[in-house]
mmCIF file of C-alpha atoms in Angstrom:
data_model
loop_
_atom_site.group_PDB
_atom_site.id
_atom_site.type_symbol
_atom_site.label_atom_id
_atom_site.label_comp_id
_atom_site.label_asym_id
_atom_site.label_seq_id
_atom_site.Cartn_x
_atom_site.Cartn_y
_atom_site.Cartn_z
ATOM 1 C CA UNK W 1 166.994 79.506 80.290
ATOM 2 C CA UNK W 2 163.513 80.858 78.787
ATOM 3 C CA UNK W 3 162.839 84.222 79.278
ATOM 4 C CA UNK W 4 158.606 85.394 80.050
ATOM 5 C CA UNK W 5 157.237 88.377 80.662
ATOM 6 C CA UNK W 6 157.089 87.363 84.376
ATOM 7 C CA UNK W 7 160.646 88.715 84.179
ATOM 8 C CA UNK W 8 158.876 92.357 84.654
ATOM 9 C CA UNK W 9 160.501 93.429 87.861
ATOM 10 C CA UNK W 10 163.795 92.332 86.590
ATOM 11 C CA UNK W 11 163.714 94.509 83.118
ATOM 12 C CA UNK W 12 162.223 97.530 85.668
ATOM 13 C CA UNK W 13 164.965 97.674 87.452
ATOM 14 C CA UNK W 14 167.773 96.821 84.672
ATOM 15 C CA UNK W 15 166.220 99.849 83.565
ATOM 16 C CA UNK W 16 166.621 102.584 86.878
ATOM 17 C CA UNK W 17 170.081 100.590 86.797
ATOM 18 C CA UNK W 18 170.702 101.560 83.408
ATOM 19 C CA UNK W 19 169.249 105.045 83.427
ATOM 20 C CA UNK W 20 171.885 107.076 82.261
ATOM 21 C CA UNK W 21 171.846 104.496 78.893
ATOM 22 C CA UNK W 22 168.085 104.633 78.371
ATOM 23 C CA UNK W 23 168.224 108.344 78.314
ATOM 24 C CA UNK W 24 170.761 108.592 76.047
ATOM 25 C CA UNK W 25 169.711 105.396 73.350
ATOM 26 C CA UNK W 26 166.136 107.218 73.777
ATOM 27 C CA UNK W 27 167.284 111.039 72.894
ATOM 28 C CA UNK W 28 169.293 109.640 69.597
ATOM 29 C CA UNK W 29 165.907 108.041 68.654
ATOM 30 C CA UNK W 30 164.215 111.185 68.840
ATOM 31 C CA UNK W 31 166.314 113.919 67.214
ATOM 32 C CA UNK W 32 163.632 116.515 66.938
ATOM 33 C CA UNK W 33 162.198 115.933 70.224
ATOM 34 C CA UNK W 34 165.851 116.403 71.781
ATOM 35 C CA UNK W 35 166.193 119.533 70.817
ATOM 36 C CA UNK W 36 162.942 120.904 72.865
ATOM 37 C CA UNK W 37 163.516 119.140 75.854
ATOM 38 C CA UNK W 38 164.474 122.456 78.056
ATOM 39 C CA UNK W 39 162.006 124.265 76.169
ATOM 40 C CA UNK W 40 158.653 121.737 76.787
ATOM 41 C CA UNK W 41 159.882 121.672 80.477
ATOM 42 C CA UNK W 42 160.206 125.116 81.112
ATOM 43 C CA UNK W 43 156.877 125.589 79.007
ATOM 44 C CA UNK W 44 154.311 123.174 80.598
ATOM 45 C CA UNK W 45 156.742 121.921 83.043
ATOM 46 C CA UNK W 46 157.472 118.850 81.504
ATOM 47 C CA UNK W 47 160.000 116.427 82.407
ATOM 48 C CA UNK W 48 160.073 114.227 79.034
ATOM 49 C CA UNK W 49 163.228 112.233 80.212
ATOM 50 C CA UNK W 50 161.424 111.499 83.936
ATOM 51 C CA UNK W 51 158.058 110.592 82.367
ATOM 52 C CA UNK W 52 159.876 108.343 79.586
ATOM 53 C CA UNK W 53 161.140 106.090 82.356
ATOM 54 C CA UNK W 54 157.635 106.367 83.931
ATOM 55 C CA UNK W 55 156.123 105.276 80.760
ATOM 56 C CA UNK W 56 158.830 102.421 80.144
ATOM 57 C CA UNK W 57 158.516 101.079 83.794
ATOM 58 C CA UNK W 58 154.253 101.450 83.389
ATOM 59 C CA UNK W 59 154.766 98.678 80.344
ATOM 60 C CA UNK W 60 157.176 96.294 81.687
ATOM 61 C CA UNK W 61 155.569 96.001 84.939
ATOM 62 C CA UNK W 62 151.904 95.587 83.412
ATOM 63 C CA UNK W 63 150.762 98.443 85.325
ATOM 64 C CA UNK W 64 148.005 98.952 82.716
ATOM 65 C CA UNK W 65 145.489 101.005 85.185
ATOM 66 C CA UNK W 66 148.695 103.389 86.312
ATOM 67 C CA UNK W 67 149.586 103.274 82.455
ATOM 68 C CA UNK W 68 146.124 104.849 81.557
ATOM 69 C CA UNK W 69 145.374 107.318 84.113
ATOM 70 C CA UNK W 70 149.219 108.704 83.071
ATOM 71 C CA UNK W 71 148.088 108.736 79.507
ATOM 72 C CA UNK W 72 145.375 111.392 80.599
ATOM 73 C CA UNK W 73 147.048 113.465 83.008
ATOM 74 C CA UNK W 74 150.012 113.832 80.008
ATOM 75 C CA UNK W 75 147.003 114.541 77.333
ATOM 76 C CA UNK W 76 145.363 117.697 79.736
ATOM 77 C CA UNK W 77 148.874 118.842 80.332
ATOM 78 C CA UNK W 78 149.788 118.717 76.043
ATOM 79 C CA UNK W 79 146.878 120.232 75.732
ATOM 80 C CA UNK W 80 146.439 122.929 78.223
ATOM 81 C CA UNK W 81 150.084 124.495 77.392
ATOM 82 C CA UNK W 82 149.187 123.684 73.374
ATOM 83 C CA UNK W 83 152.400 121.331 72.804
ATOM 84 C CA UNK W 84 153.301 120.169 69.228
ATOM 85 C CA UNK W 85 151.321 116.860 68.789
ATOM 86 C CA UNK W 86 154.161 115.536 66.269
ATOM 87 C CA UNK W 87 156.571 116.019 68.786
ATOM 88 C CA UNK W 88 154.661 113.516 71.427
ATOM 89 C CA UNK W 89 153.974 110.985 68.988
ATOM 90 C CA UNK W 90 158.233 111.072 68.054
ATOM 91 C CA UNK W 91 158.977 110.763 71.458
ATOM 92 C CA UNK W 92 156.754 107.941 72.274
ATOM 93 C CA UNK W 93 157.809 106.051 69.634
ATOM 94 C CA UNK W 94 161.252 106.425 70.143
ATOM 95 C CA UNK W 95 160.325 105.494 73.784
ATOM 96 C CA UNK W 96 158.684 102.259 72.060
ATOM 97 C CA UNK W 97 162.193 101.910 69.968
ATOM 98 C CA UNK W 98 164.197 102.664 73.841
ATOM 99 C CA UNK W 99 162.587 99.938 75.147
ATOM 100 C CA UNK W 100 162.849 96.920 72.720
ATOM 101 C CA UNK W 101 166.425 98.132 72.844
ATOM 102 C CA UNK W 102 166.685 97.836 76.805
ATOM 103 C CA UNK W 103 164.797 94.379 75.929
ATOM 104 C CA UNK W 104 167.173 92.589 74.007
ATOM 105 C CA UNK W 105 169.988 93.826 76.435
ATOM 106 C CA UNK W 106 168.448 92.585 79.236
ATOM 107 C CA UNK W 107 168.632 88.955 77.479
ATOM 108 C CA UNK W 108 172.223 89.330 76.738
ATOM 109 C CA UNK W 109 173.179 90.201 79.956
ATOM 110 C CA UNK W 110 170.347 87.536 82.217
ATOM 111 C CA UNK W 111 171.957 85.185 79.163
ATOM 112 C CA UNK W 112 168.367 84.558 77.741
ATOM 113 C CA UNK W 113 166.936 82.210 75.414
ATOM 114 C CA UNK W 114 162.914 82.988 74.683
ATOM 115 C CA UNK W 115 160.998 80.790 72.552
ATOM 116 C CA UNK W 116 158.785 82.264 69.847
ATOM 117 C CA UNK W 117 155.909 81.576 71.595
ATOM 118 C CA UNK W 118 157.226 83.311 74.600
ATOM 119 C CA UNK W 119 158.922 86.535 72.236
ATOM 120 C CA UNK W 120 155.567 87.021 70.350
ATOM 121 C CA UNK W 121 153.678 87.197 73.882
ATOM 122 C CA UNK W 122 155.912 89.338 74.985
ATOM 123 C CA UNK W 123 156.113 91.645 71.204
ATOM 124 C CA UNK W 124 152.255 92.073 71.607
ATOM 125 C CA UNK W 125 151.937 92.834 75.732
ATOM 126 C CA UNK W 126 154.876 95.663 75.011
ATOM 127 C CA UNK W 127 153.208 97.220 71.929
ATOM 128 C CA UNK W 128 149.806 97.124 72.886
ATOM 129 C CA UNK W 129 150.517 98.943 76.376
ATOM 130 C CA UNK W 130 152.514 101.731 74.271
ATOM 131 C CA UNK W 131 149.836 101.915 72.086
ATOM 132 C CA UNK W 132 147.392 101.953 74.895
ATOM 133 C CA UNK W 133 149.041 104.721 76.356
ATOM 134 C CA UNK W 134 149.251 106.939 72.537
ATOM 135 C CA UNK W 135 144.949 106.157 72.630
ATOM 136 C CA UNK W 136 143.824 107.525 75.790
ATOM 137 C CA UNK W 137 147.058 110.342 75.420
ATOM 138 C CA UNK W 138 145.252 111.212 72.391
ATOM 139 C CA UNK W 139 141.452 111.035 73.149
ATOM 140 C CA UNK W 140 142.361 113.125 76.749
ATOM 141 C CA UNK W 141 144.293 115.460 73.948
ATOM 142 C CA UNK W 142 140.806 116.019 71.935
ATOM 143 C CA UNK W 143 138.370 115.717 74.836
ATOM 144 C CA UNK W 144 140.301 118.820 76.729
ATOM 145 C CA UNK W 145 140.487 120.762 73.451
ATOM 146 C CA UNK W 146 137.124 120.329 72.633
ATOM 147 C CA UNK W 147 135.985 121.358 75.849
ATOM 148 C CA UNK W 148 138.217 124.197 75.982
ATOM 149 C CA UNK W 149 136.881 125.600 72.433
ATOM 150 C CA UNK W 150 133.130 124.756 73.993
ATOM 151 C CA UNK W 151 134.073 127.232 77.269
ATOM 152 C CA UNK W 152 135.570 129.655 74.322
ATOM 153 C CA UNK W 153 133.036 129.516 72.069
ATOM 154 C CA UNK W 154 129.728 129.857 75.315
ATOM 155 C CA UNK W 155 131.962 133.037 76.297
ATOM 156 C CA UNK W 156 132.314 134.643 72.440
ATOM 157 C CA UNK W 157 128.267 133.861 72.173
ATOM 158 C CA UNK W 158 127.479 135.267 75.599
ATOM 159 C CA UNK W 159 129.323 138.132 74.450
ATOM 160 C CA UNK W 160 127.364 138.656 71.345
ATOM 161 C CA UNK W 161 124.273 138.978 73.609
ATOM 162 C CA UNK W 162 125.176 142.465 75.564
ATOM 163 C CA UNK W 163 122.627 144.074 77.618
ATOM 164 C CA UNK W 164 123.012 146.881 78.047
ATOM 165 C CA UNK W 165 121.391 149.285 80.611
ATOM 166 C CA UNK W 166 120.193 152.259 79.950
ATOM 167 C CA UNK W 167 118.370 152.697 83.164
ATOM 168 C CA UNK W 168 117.571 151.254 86.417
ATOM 169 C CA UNK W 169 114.500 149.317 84.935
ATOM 170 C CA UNK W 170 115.189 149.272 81.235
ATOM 171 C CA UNK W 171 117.982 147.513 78.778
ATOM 172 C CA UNK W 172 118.792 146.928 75.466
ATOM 173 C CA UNK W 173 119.679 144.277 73.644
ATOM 174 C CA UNK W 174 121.039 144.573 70.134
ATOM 175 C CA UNK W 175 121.130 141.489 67.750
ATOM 176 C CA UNK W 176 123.495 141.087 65.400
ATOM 177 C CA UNK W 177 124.213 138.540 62.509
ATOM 178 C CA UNK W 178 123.021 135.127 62.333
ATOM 179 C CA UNK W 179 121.192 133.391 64.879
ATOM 180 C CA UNK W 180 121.152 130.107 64.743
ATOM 181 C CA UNK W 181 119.704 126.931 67.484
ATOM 182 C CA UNK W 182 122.898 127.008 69.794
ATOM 183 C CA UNK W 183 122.677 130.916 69.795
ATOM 184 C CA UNK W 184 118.898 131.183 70.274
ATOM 185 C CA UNK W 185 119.688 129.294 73.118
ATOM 186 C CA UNK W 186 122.707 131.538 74.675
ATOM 187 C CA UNK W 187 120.371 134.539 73.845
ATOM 188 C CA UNK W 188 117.449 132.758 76.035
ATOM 189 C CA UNK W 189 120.001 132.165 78.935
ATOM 190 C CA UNK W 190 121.364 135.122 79.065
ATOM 191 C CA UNK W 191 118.056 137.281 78.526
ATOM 192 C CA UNK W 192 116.398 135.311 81.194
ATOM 193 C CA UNK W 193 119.212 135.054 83.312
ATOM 194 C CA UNK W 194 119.785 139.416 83.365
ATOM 195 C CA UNK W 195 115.982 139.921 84.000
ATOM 196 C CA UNK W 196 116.048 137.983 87.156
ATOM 197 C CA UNK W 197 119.583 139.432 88.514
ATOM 198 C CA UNK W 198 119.521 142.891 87.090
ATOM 199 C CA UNK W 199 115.608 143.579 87.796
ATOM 200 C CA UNK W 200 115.257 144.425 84.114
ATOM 201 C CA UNK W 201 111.103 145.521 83.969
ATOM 202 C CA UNK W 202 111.345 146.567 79.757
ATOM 203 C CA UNK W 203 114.018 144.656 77.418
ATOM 204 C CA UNK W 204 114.350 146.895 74.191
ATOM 205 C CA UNK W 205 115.021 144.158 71.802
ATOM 206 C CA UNK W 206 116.657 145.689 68.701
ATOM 207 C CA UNK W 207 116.416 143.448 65.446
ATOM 208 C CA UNK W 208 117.533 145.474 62.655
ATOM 209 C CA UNK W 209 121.025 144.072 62.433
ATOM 210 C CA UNK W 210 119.324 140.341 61.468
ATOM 211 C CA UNK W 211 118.281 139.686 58.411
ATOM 212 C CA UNK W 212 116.867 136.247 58.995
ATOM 213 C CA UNK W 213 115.773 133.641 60.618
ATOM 214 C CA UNK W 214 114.696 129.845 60.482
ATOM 215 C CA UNK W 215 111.438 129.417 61.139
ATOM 216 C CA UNK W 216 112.619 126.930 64.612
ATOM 217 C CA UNK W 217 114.429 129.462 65.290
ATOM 218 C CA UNK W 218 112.086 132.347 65.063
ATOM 219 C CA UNK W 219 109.377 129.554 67.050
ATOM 220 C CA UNK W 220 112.153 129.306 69.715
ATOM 221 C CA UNK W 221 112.507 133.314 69.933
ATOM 222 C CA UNK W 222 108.749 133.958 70.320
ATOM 223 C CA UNK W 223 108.720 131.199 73.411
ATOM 224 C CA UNK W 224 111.868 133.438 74.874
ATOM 225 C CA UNK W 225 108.978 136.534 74.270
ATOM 226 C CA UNK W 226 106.741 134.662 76.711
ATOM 227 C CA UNK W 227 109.392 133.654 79.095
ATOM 228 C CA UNK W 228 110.095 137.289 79.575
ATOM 229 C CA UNK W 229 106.546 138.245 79.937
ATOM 230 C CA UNK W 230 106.800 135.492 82.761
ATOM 231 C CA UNK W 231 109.337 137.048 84.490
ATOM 232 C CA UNK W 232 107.462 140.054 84.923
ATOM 233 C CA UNK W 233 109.468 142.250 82.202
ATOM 234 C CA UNK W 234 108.187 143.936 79.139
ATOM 235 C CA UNK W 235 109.467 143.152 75.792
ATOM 236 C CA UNK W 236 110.140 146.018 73.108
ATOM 237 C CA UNK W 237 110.738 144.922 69.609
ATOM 238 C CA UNK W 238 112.395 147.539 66.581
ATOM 239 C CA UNK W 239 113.986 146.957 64.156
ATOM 240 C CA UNK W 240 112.127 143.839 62.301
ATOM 241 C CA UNK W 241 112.983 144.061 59.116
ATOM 242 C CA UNK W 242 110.531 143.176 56.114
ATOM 243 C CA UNK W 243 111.763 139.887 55.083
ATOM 244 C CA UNK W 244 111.734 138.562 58.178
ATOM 245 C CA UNK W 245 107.987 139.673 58.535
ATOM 246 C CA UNK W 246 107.066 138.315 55.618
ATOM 247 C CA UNK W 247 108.435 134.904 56.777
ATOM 248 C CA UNK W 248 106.628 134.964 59.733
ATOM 249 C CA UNK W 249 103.342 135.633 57.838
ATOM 250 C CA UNK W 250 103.690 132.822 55.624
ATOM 251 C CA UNK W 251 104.062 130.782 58.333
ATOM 252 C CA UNK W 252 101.429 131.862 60.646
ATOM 253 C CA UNK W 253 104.075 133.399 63.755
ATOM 254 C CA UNK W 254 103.284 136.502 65.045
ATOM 255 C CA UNK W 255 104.721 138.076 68.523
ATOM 256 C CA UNK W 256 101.271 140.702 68.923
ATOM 257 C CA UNK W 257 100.389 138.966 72.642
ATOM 258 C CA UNK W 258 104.801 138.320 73.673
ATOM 259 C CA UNK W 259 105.949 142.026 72.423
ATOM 260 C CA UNK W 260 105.486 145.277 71.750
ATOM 261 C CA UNK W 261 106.744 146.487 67.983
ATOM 262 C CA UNK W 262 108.118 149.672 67.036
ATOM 263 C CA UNK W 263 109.967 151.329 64.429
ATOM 264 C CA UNK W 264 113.229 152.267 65.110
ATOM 265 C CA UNK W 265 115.662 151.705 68.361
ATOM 266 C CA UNK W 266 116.332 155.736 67.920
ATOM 267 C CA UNK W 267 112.811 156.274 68.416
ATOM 268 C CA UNK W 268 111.942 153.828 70.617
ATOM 269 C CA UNK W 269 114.944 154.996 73.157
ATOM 270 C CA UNK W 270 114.157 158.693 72.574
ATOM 271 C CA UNK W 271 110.697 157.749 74.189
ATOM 272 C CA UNK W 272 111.543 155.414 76.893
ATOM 273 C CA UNK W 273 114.590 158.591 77.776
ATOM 274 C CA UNK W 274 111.606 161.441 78.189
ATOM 275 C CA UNK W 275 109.918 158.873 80.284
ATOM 276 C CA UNK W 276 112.964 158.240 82.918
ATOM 277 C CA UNK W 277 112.873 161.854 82.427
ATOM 278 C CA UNK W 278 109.886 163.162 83.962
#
């Protein structure tokens, strides 16, 4: 008799049948793996033996759609509880190993005689679903991550921009470091953002603690200037420092008709202080 892969339901459920067996064959395959089993389940709540049989049903049935949208929901979960990737690819692969196993039992037992045509059909169905389901484990892996470190990296840079108030109607806003296009544009979001929420009327923009700027960057910044002057809200510069002046000479950028300029932020909240004051 010549086996096919039509034979799918028949290898699912020699596998349920069998399930004690698979589990076994699959944890001596994956020594490393075995050893974290309770630990992966109590971490990200995990079930590595249950979703091994998922995975192994998902390829002999064909189920590619089910087989995909598994792959993803297994990469957010890795990723979200930050599970050893080395320890996923093991297991799969011994899950890969599991199954050929359970394959070539299941043609002893139904007494099975496959042709090469049919074996080779069947070899390249098998691995390309397992390797299927390693692709879109590992793209959901990245795509999460990277979106995670996005999230964590928009919360360090809105963090960089404090505003701080110093009265009802007047902030500051130190800058510090490097500014570069992605933080030009937190600073703009954030700035603009605070003036319409917080009913900021002067932003005390202290520059002392930046040494320089690219000149897109320093185009970008003087556009922010008008924005605010937009919005209603004064802007205070201090703190320019002399190289970054002279860059903005040579280039023709000047902020006389989007700011104010003075000196120091010491002096410049010393005077906006006695005026609260009075």
């Amino acid at each position: 008799m010549e086996a096919t892969y039509k034979d799918s339901k028949d290898i699912a459920e020699f596998i349920v049948t069998n399930r004690g067996n698979f589990q076994q064959k699959l944890l001596s395959e994956a020594v490393n793996v075995a050893s974290k089993i309770n630990e992966i389940l109590q971490r990200g709540n995990i079930d590595l033996l249950k979703n091994a049989e998922r995975l192994a049903l998902y390829v002999a049935e064909n189920r590619e759609e089910e087989l995909i949208a598994f792959a993803k929901q297994e990469g957010v979960a890795w990723a979200e509880h930050s599970l050893t990737l080395s320890f996923k690819l093991e297991w799969v692969q011994a899950i890969r190993r599991t199954l050929w196993h359970f394959l070539y039992q299941f043609d002893k037992v139904k007494e099975l005689n496959q042709t090469h045509e049919s074996f080779y059909k069947q070899e390249k169905e098998v691995n390309d679903h397992v390797d299927q389901f390693l692709n879109n484990f590992f793209i959901s892996y990245s795509d999460y991550k990277d979106e995670m470190l996005k999230s964590q990296r928009k919360l360090v840079e809105h963090l960089s921009v404090p505003i701080i108030p110093i009265s009802s109607s007047v902030a500051v806003l130190p800058l510090i470091g490097m500014i570069d296009s992605y933080r030009i544009q937190t600073i703009e979001e954030k700035v603009l953002m605070d003036i319409s929420s917080v009913k900021i009327q002067t932003l005390i923009m202290d520059l002392s603690g930046i040494a320089d700027m690219e000149i897109d960057v320093i185009v970008h910044f003087k556009k922010i200037l008008s924005g605010i002057k937009m919005m209603g809200c004064d802007a205070v510069l201090t703190g320019l420092r002399a190289e970054l002046v002279r860059k903005m000479i040579h280039a023709g950028i000047t902020f006389e008709k989007q700011a104010e300029t003075k000196g120091t932020l010491q002096q410049t909240l010393r005077e906006y202080l006695v005026l609260e004051a009075k």
